[in-house]
Amino acid sequence: MTKEESQFYAGAIWAASTIYRMHTDAVVAKDFLREINDLDAAAKCGAEYDVLPLRLFVMRDLPLGHDADYEAISFGPVDRHGNIICDHSQIAITDITGQQAYGVYARRAGESNLTLIDNLDDEEEAEPLAKVLAEQLQQIKEGRYDI
């Protein structure tokens, strides 16, 4: 991909994200994204700041933006407000009453967990999505994230 194509795609992702952030219209943002020929490549060209709301509210299978700087990605049950209750590895020792669904989240140094995908039906739906994003994060850290 040329630098110009990469910049074009980054601009398209920025525009879709801006549409969503300004108007919270997931339908319009999704229609806009569907017009992008290679959406996965476009999302990888975009900043994670722009991709995150699109992944969270519009299209849950979007990849990480090129500059995602999370420490780790995992999944677990979420409460009715979309907040992660605990990591999936802690379910056996954690009271998860009030759990409504599952979510995929990222950890950042010194910050609370950041939800990347929510409203997933169960662990079986959350685990593969978390695994894909964790693999992408590892590629970003190693400088081999294919755009």
Tab-separated table of N, CA and C in Angstrom:
chain	number	residue	atom	x	y	z
A	1	MET	N	0.844	-1.167	0.000
A	1	MET	CA	0.000	0.000	0.000
A	1	MET	C	0.896	1.240	0.000
A	2	THR	N	0.552	2.189	-0.836
A	2	THR	CA	1.338	3.413	-0.904
A	2	THR	C	1.017	4.318	0.284
A	3	LYS	N	1.885	5.289	0.501
A	3	LYS	CA	1.671	6.243	1.588
A	3	LYS	C	0.373	7.024	1.368
A	4	GLU	N	0.099	7.374	0.121
A	4	GLU	CA	-1.118	8.123	-0.193
A	4	GLU	C	-2.367	7.296	0.101
A	5	GLU	N	-2.330	6.005	-0.247
A	5	GLU	CA	-3.472	5.132	0.042
A	5	GLU	C	-3.678	5.000	1.547
A	6	SER	N	-2.577	4.844	2.263
A	6	SER	CA	-2.647	4.728	3.718
A	6	SER	C	-3.258	5.986	4.330
A	7	GLN	N	-2.845	7.140	3.850
A	7	GLN	CA	-3.381	8.400	4.357
A	7	GLN	C	-4.858	8.559	3.994
A	8	PHE	N	-5.216	8.116	2.793
A	8	PHE	CA	-6.617	8.170	2.377
A	8	PHE	C	-7.479	7.318	3.302
A	9	TYR	N	-7.042	6.083	3.545
A	9	TYR	CA	-7.792	5.185	4.426
A	9	TYR	C	-7.873	5.739	5.849
A	10	ALA	N	-6.768	6.286	6.345
A	10	ALA	CA	-6.780	6.875	7.690
A	10	ALA	C	-7.803	8.009	7.753
A	11	GLY	N	-7.876	8.804	6.688
A	11	GLY	CA	-8.860	9.889	6.619
A	11	GLY	C	-10.288	9.377	6.573
A	12	ALA	N	-10.499	8.276	5.864
A	12	ALA	CA	-11.841	7.688	5.791
A	12	ALA	C	-12.282	7.181	7.162
A	13	ILE	N	-11.373	6.535	7.878
A	13	ILE	CA	-11.698	6.050	9.226
A	13	ILE	C	-11.950	7.228	10.159
A	14	TRP	N	-11.133	8.265	10.053
A	14	TRP	CA	-11.346	9.467	10.861
A	14	TRP	C	-12.736	10.051	10.581
A	15	ALA	N	-13.116	10.131	9.298
A	15	ALA	CA	-14.416	10.699	8.935
A	15	ALA	C	-15.565	9.870	9.511
A	16	ALA	N	-15.482	8.549	9.389
A	16	ALA	CA	-16.538	7.685	9.935
A	16	ALA	C	-16.620	7.838	11.449
A	17	SER	N	-15.473	7.900	12.096
A	17	SER	CA	-15.439	8.046	13.549
A	17	SER	C	-16.010	9.394	13.975
A	18	THR	N	-15.687	10.428	13.239
A	18	THR	CA	-16.200	11.763	13.541
A	18	THR	C	-17.713	11.803	13.373
A	19	ILE	N	-18.217	11.172	12.322
A	19	ILE	CA	-19.668	11.094	12.127
A	19	ILE	C	-20.311	10.442	13.345
A	20	TYR	N	-19.735	9.335	13.794
A	20	TYR	CA	-20.324	8.648	14.942
A	20	TYR	C	-20.192	9.478	16.222
A	21	ARG	N	-19.003	9.998	16.487
A	21	ARG	CA	-18.791	10.745	17.736
A	21	ARG	C	-19.652	12.006	17.806
A	22	MET	N	-19.888	12.658	16.671
A	22	MET	CA	-20.653	13.904	16.682
A	22	MET	C	-22.157	13.665	16.724
A	23	HIS	N	-22.608	12.584	16.089
A	23	HIS	CA	-24.050	12.383	15.945
A	23	HIS	C	-24.555	11.075	16.547
A	24	THR	N	-23.660	10.242	17.048
A	24	THR	CA	-23.983	8.908	17.579
A	24	THR	C	-24.958	8.157	16.677
A	25	ASP	N	-24.725	8.256	15.388
A	25	ASP	CA	-25.572	7.581	14.406
A	25	ASP	C	-24.823	6.374	13.855
A	26	ALA	N	-25.033	5.230	14.472
A	26	ALA	CA	-24.332	4.010	14.073
A	26	ALA	C	-24.732	3.558	12.676
A	27	VAL	N	-25.972	3.808	12.271
A	27	VAL	CA	-26.436	3.376	10.950
A	27	VAL	C	-25.675	4.119	9.855
A	28	VAL	N	-25.579	5.427	9.980
A	28	VAL	CA	-24.861	6.220	8.977
A	28	VAL	C	-23.381	5.849	8.966
A	29	ALA	N	-22.781	5.710	10.144
A	29	ALA	CA	-21.363	5.342	10.215
A	29	ALA	C	-21.129	3.969	9.586
A	30	LYS	N	-22.018	3.015	9.843
A	30	LYS	CA	-21.875	1.673	9.272
A	30	LYS	C	-22.033	1.712	7.754
A	31	ASP	N	-23.006	2.466	7.260
A	31	ASP	CA	-23.177	2.608	5.810
A	31	ASP	C	-21.928	3.208	5.180
A	32	PHE	N	-21.364	4.212	5.834
A	32	PHE	CA	-20.138	4.841	5.344
A	32	PHE	C	-19.000	3.820	5.294
A	33	LEU	N	-18.825	3.060	6.374
A	33	LEU	CA	-17.748	2.060	6.434
A	33	LEU	C	-17.913	0.983	5.373
A	34	ARG	N	-19.138	0.608	5.090
A	34	ARG	CA	-19.391	-0.433	4.077
A	34	ARG	C	-18.981	0.004	2.675
A	35	GLU	N	-18.830	1.285	2.467
A	35	GLU	CA	-18.402	1.797	1.163
A	35	GLU	C	-16.887	1.712	0.972
A	36	ILE	N	-16.156	1.425	2.030
A	36	ILE	CA	-14.696	1.326	1.944
A	36	ILE	C	-14.337	-0.068	1.446
A	37	ASN	N	-13.593	-0.129	0.346
A	37	ASN	CA	-13.285	-1.410	-0.302
A	37	ASN	C	-12.597	-2.409	0.613
A	38	ASP	N	-11.507	-2.046	1.222
A	38	ASP	CA	-10.755	-2.959	2.087
A	38	ASP	C	-10.802	-2.409	3.508
A	39	LEU	N	-11.915	-2.656	4.174
A	39	LEU	CA	-12.170	-2.037	5.471
A	39	LEU	C	-11.151	-2.434	6.525
A	40	ASP	N	-10.727	-3.692	6.551
A	40	ASP	CA	-9.729	-4.103	7.547
A	40	ASP	C	-8.429	-3.326	7.372
A	41	ALA	N	-7.967	-3.212	6.137
A	41	ALA	CA	-6.739	-2.459	5.874
A	41	ALA	C	-6.931	-0.992	6.240
A	42	ALA	N	-8.104	-0.456	5.934
A	42	ALA	CA	-8.380	0.944	6.259
A	42	ALA	C	-8.333	1.172	7.765
A	43	ALA	N	-8.959	0.279	8.523
A	43	ALA	CA	-8.963	0.430	9.980
A	43	ALA	C	-7.553	0.336	10.545
A	44	LYS	N	-6.732	-0.534	9.979
A	44	LYS	CA	-5.343	-0.660	10.438
A	44	LYS	C	-4.544	0.614	10.161
A	45	CYS	N	-4.940	1.373	9.152
A	45	CYS	CA	-4.273	2.643	8.845
A	45	CYS	C	-4.720	3.753	9.790
A	46	GLY	N	-5.904	3.607	10.350
A	46	GLY	CA	-6.456	4.631	11.223
A	46	GLY	C	-5.850	4.597	12.613
A	47	ALA	N	-6.021	5.687	13.317
A	47	ALA	CA	-5.582	5.765	14.713
A	47	ALA	C	-6.560	4.976	15.581
A	48	GLU	N	-6.067	4.340	16.630
A	48	GLU	CA	-6.939	3.579	17.531
A	48	GLU	C	-7.998	4.490	18.151
A	49	TYR	N	-7.668	5.755	18.370
A	49	TYR	CA	-8.646	6.717	18.885
A	49	TYR	C	-9.877	6.775	17.981
A	50	ASP	N	-9.669	6.682	16.674
A	50	ASP	CA	-10.771	6.736	15.717
A	50	ASP	C	-11.448	5.382	15.539
A	51	VAL	N	-10.688	4.304	15.611
A	51	VAL	CA	-11.245	2.969	15.391
A	51	VAL	C	-12.070	2.507	16.596
A	52	LEU	N	-11.630	2.839	17.803
A	52	LEU	CA	-12.273	2.336	19.024
A	52	LEU	C	-13.785	2.560	19.069
A	53	PRO	N	-14.296	3.791	18.886
A	53	PRO	CA	-15.755	3.949	18.961
A	53	PRO	C	-16.486	3.216	17.842
A	54	LEU	N	-15.840	3.080	16.699
A	54	LEU	CA	-16.457	2.338	15.599
A	54	LEU	C	-16.562	0.860	15.947
A	55	ARG	N	-15.503	0.315	16.555
A	55	ARG	CA	-15.520	-1.096	16.961
A	55	ARG	C	-16.528	-1.321	18.077
A	56	LEU	N	-16.601	-0.398	18.995
A	56	LEU	CA	-17.456	-0.549	20.170
A	56	LEU	C	-18.942	-0.369	19.845
A	57	PHE	N	-19.272	0.549	18.948
A	57	PHE	CA	-20.674	0.886	18.720
A	57	PHE	C	-21.198	0.610	17.312
A	58	VAL	N	-20.315	0.338	16.349
A	58	VAL	CA	-20.764	0.212	14.965
A	58	VAL	C	-20.468	-1.167	14.381
A	59	MET	N	-19.196	-1.585	14.380
A	59	MET	CA	-18.790	-2.869	13.791
A	59	MET	C	-17.766	-3.530	14.693
A	60	ARG	N	-18.176	-4.535	15.422
A	60	ARG	CA	-17.323	-5.124	16.457
A	60	ARG	C	-16.119	-5.892	15.933
A	61	ASP	N	-16.061	-6.203	14.662
A	61	ASP	CA	-14.942	-6.999	14.156
A	61	ASP	C	-13.832	-6.161	13.521
A	62	LEU	N	-13.831	-4.857	13.742
A	62	LEU	CA	-12.752	-4.019	13.214
A	62	LEU	C	-11.445	-4.313	13.949
A	63	PRO	N	-10.327	-4.303	13.226
A	63	PRO	CA	-9.029	-4.543	13.870
A	63	PRO	C	-8.575	-3.320	14.666
A	64	LEU	N	-7.463	-3.476	15.357
A	64	LEU	CA	-6.875	-2.360	16.094
A	64	LEU	C	-6.334	-1.315	15.132
A	65	GLY	N	-6.371	-0.061	15.552
A	65	GLY	CA	-5.705	0.990	14.805
A	65	GLY	C	-4.200	0.825	14.938
A	66	HIS	N	-3.453	1.408	14.017
A	66	HIS	CA	-2.004	1.190	13.927
A	66	HIS	C	-1.223	1.617	15.168
A	67	ASP	N	-1.788	2.507	15.965
A	67	ASP	CA	-1.044	3.033	17.113
A	67	ASP	C	-1.588	2.557	18.464
A	68	ALA	N	-2.317	1.456	18.473
A	68	ALA	CA	-2.843	0.926	19.743
A	68	ALA	C	-1.674	0.676	20.692
A	69	ASP	N	-1.786	1.198	21.902
A	69	ASP	CA	-0.669	1.118	22.852
A	69	ASP	C	-1.068	0.430	24.155
A	70	TYR	N	-1.912	-0.547	24.058
A	70	TYR	CA	-2.377	-1.264	25.241
A	70	TYR	C	-1.291	-2.197	25.762
A	71	GLU	N	-1.363	-2.506	27.052
A	71	GLU	CA	-0.441	-3.484	27.638
A	71	GLU	C	-0.870	-4.899	27.290
A	72	ALA	N	-2.167	-5.153	27.363
A	72	ALA	CA	-2.694	-6.493	27.106
A	72	ALA	C	-4.167	-6.393	26.755
A	73	ILE	N	-4.683	-7.469	26.164
A	73	ILE	CA	-6.097	-7.558	25.816
A	73	ILE	C	-6.625	-8.878	26.355
A	74	SER	N	-7.805	-8.821	26.961
A	74	SER	CA	-8.418	-10.029	27.508
A	74	SER	C	-9.935	-9.885	27.418
A	75	PHE	N	-10.660	-10.770	28.082
A	75	PHE	CA	-12.116	-10.716	28.061
A	75	PHE	C	-12.669	-11.162	29.401
A	76	GLY	N	-13.921	-10.814	29.637
A	76	GLY	CA	-14.573	-11.212	30.875
A	76	GLY	C	-16.017	-10.767	30.893
A	77	PRO	N	-16.731	-11.129	31.952
A	77	PRO	CA	-18.133	-10.731	32.065
A	77	PRO	C	-18.251	-9.229	32.331
A	78	VAL	N	-19.336	-8.642	31.826
A	78	VAL	CA	-19.596	-7.217	32.036
A	78	VAL	C	-20.921	-7.050	32.766
A	79	ASP	N	-21.039	-5.942	33.484
A	79	ASP	CA	-22.297	-5.652	34.172
A	79	ASP	C	-23.254	-4.932	33.221
A	80	ARG	N	-24.392	-4.521	33.738
A	80	ARG	CA	-25.407	-3.907	32.873
A	80	ARG	C	-24.996	-2.535	32.338
A	81	HIS	N	-23.904	-1.980	32.860
A	81	HIS	CA	-23.398	-0.694	32.377
A	81	HIS	C	-22.257	-0.870	31.381
A	82	GLY	N	-21.911	-2.123	31.069
A	82	GLY	CA	-20.826	-2.394	30.139
A	82	GLY	C	-19.454	-2.395	30.772
A	83	ASN	N	-19.385	-2.362	32.102
A	83	ASN	CA	-18.099	-2.371	32.796
A	83	ASN	C	-17.647	-3.806	33.037
A	84	ILE	N	-16.381	-4.058	32.813
A	84	ILE	CA	-15.821	-5.385	33.041
A	84	ILE	C	-15.880	-5.697	34.538
A	85	ILE	N	-16.438	-6.849	34.885
A	85	ILE	CA	-16.511	-7.277	36.284
A	85	ILE	C	-15.182	-7.879	36.715
A	86	CYS	N	-14.660	-8.786	35.902
A	86	CYS	CA	-13.382	-9.426	36.199
A	86	CYS	C	-12.859	-10.087	34.930
A	87	ASP	N	-11.601	-10.464	34.958
A	87	ASP	CA	-11.027	-11.203	33.843
A	87	ASP	C	-11.635	-12.600	33.812
A	88	HIS	N	-11.692	-13.188	32.624
A	88	HIS	CA	-12.280	-14.526	32.494
A	88	HIS	C	-11.582	-15.554	33.380
A	89	SER	N	-10.308	-15.342	33.671
A	89	SER	CA	-9.552	-16.290	34.494
A	89	SER	C	-9.934	-16.211	35.974
A	90	GLN	N	-10.689	-15.174	36.366
A	90	GLN	CA	-11.060	-14.978	37.768
A	90	GLN	C	-12.529	-15.278	38.058
A	91	ILE	N	-13.251	-15.806	37.087
A	91	ILE	CA	-14.690	-16.032	37.255
A	91	ILE	C	-14.986	-16.978	38.414
A	92	ALA	N	-14.198	-18.018	38.568
A	92	ALA	CA	-14.458	-19.017	39.612
A	92	ALA	C	-14.375	-18.423	41.019
A	93	ILE	N	-13.600	-17.359	41.196
A	93	ILE	CA	-13.418	-16.783	42.537
A	93	ILE	C	-14.080	-15.417	42.697
A	94	THR	N	-14.873	-14.999	41.711
A	94	THR	CA	-15.486	-13.673	41.731
A	94	THR	C	-17.006	-13.801	41.672
A	95	ASP	N	-17.685	-12.978	42.459
A	95	ASP	CA	-19.146	-12.932	42.407
A	95	ASP	C	-19.543	-12.154	41.160
A	96	ILE	N	-20.152	-12.826	40.206
A	96	ILE	CA	-20.525	-12.147	38.964
A	96	ILE	C	-22.040	-11.979	38.857
A	97	THR	N	-22.716	-11.862	39.996
A	97	THR	CA	-24.149	-11.582	39.937
A	97	THR	C	-24.332	-10.223	39.274
A	98	GLY	N	-25.338	-10.102	38.483
A	98	GLY	CA	-25.565	-8.880	37.728
A	98	GLY	C	-24.877	-8.900	36.378
A	99	GLN	N	-24.174	-9.977	36.089
A	99	GLN	CA	-23.492	-10.110	34.806
A	99	GLN	C	-24.541	-10.246	33.712
A	100	GLN	N	-24.440	-9.415	32.702
A	100	GLN	CA	-25.400	-9.407	31.606
A	100	GLN	C	-24.835	-9.987	30.318
A	101	ALA	N	-23.547	-9.854	30.127
A	101	ALA	CA	-22.922	-10.241	28.865
A	101	ALA	C	-21.417	-10.356	29.088
A	102	TYR	N	-20.698	-10.514	27.996
A	102	TYR	CA	-19.237	-10.550	28.036
A	102	TYR	C	-18.693	-9.404	27.202
A	103	GLY	N	-17.454	-9.041	27.486
A	103	GLY	CA	-16.797	-7.993	26.732
A	103	GLY	C	-15.323	-8.283	26.576
A	104	VAL	N	-14.718	-7.628	25.592
A	104	VAL	CA	-13.277	-7.684	25.369
A	104	VAL	C	-12.737	-6.343	25.834
A	105	TYR	N	-11.649	-6.377	26.576
A	105	TYR	CA	-11.114	-5.133	27.115
A	105	TYR	C	-9.598	-5.088	26.983
A	106	ALA	N	-9.069	-3.872	27.106
A	106	ALA	CA	-7.623	-3.651	27.050
A	106	ALA	C	-7.171	-3.076	28.380
A	107	ARG	N	-5.939	-3.389	28.729
A	107	ARG	CA	-5.316	-2.801	29.921
A	107	ARG	C	-4.249	-1.820	29.455
A	108	ARG	N	-4.221	-0.670	30.118
A	108	ARG	CA	-3.185	0.335	29.887
A	108	ARG	C	-2.465	0.562	31.200
A	109	ALA	N	-1.205	0.901	31.112
A	109	ALA	CA	-0.402	1.140	32.318
A	109	ALA	C	-1.031	2.248	33.152
A	110	GLY	N	-1.274	1.960	34.427
A	110	GLY	CA	-1.767	2.959	35.353
A	110	GLY	C	-3.188	3.427	35.124
A	111	GLU	N	-3.918	2.776	34.238
A	111	GLU	CA	-5.287	3.195	33.953
A	111	GLU	C	-6.238	2.029	34.178
A	112	SER	N	-7.497	2.342	34.243
A	112	SER	CA	-8.490	1.277	34.375
A	112	SER	C	-8.656	0.566	33.033
A	113	ASN	N	-9.382	-0.532	33.063
A	113	ASN	CA	-9.633	-1.285	31.841
A	113	ASN	C	-10.453	-0.458	30.863
A	114	LEU	N	-10.193	-0.649	29.591
A	114	LEU	CA	-10.894	0.060	28.532
A	114	LEU	C	-11.647	-0.966	27.698
A	115	THR	N	-12.959	-0.850	27.631
A	115	THR	CA	-13.761	-1.797	26.865
A	115	THR	C	-13.540	-1.579	25.373
A	116	LEU	N	-13.209	-2.661	24.670
A	116	LEU	CA	-13.008	-2.621	23.224
A	116	LEU	C	-14.227	-3.140	22.473
A	117	ILE	N	-14.875	-4.164	23.029
A	117	ILE	CA	-16.082	-4.759	22.444
A	117	ILE	C	-16.969	-5.177	23.610
A	118	ASP	N	-18.256	-4.870	23.540
A	118	ASP	CA	-19.153	-5.343	24.597
A	118	ASP	C	-20.404	-5.964	23.981
A	119	ASN	N	-21.342	-6.332	24.839
A	119	ASN	CA	-22.596	-6.955	24.406
A	119	ASN	C	-22.403	-8.285	23.697
A	120	LEU	N	-21.407	-9.047	24.105
A	120	LEU	CA	-21.200	-10.379	23.552
A	120	LEU	C	-21.992	-11.367	24.402
A	121	ASP	N	-22.578	-12.364	23.759
A	121	ASP	CA	-23.483	-13.278	24.452
A	121	ASP	C	-22.817	-14.120	25.525
A	122	ASP	N	-21.623	-14.602	25.238
A	122	ASP	CA	-21.000	-15.533	26.180
A	122	ASP	C	-19.493	-15.588	25.962
A	123	GLU	N	-18.846	-16.385	26.794
A	123	GLU	CA	-17.393	-16.549	26.738
A	123	GLU	C	-16.940	-17.088	25.382
A	124	GLU	N	-17.738	-17.972	24.794
A	124	GLU	CA	-17.376	-18.567	23.506
A	124	GLU	C	-17.347	-17.535	22.381
A	125	GLU	N	-18.134	-16.480	22.505
A	125	GLU	CA	-18.114	-15.411	21.512
A	125	GLU	C	-16.989	-14.419	21.799
A	126	ALA	N	-16.708	-14.176	23.068
A	126	ALA	CA	-15.705	-13.181	23.456
A	126	ALA	C	-14.277	-13.670	23.243
A	127	GLU	N	-14.017	-14.928	23.545
A	127	GLU	CA	-12.644	-15.437	23.510
A	127	GLU	C	-11.969	-15.303	22.145
A	128	PRO	N	-12.601	-15.720	21.034
A	128	PRO	CA	-11.905	-15.580	19.748
A	128	PRO	C	-11.658	-14.126	19.346
A	129	LEU	N	-12.589	-13.232	19.681
A	129	LEU	CA	-12.385	-11.812	19.369
A	129	LEU	C	-11.218	-11.249	20.168
A	130	ALA	N	-11.132	-11.614	21.442
A	130	ALA	CA	-10.015	-11.165	22.279
A	130	ALA	C	-8.699	-11.711	21.749
A	131	LYS	N	-8.706	-12.952	21.317
A	131	LYS	CA	-7.486	-13.578	20.805
A	131	LYS	C	-6.988	-12.865	19.551
A	132	VAL	N	-7.891	-12.546	18.638
A	132	VAL	CA	-7.508	-11.842	17.406
A	132	VAL	C	-6.910	-10.478	17.736
A	133	LEU	N	-7.562	-9.723	18.619
A	133	LEU	CA	-7.048	-8.396	18.975
A	133	LEU	C	-5.728	-8.494	19.728
A	134	ALA	N	-5.575	-9.504	20.576
A	134	ALA	CA	-4.306	-9.697	21.298
A	134	ALA	C	-3.177	-10.015	20.321
A	135	GLU	N	-3.463	-10.812	19.299
A	135	GLU	CA	-2.454	-11.116	18.277
A	135	GLU	C	-2.081	-9.857	17.503
A	136	GLN	N	-3.076	-9.033	17.185
A	136	GLN	CA	-2.797	-7.775	16.492
A	136	GLN	C	-1.946	-6.859	17.367
A	137	LEU	N	-2.255	-6.792	18.652
A	137	LEU	CA	-1.471	-5.967	19.574
A	137	LEU	C	-0.026	-6.435	19.605
A	138	GLN	N	0.182	-7.725	19.651
A	138	GLN	CA	1.544	-8.269	19.650
A	138	GLN	C	2.276	-7.879	18.367
A	139	GLN	N	1.587	-7.932	17.232
A	139	GLN	CA	2.191	-7.531	15.960
A	139	GLN	C	2.566	-6.051	15.975
A	140	ILE	N	1.713	-5.215	16.547
A	140	ILE	CA	2.011	-3.782	16.646
A	140	ILE	C	3.256	-3.571	17.494
A	141	LYS	N	3.327	-4.241	18.637
A	141	LYS	CA	4.480	-4.102	19.530
A	141	LYS	C	5.770	-4.551	18.855
A	142	GLU	N	5.682	-5.572	18.006
A	142	GLU	CA	6.860	-6.109	17.322
A	142	GLU	C	7.157	-5.384	16.012
A	143	GLY	N	6.333	-4.403	15.648
A	143	GLY	CA	6.561	-3.640	14.428
A	143	GLY	C	6.274	-4.407	13.152
A	144	ARG	N	5.401	-5.392	13.220
A	144	ARG	CA	5.088	-6.179	12.023
A	144	ARG	C	3.588	-6.217	11.743
A	145	TYR	N	2.895	-5.150	12.050
A	145	TYR	CA	1.455	-5.049	11.815
A	145	TYR	C	1.243	-4.728	10.352
A	146	ASP	N	0.774	-5.693	9.603
A	146	ASP	CA	0.608	-5.529	8.154
A	146	ASP	C	-0.541	-4.593	7.825
A	147	ILE	N	-0.197	-3.541	7.125
A	147	ILE	CA	-1.211	-2.587	6.666
A	147	ILE	C	-1.329	-2.724	5.169
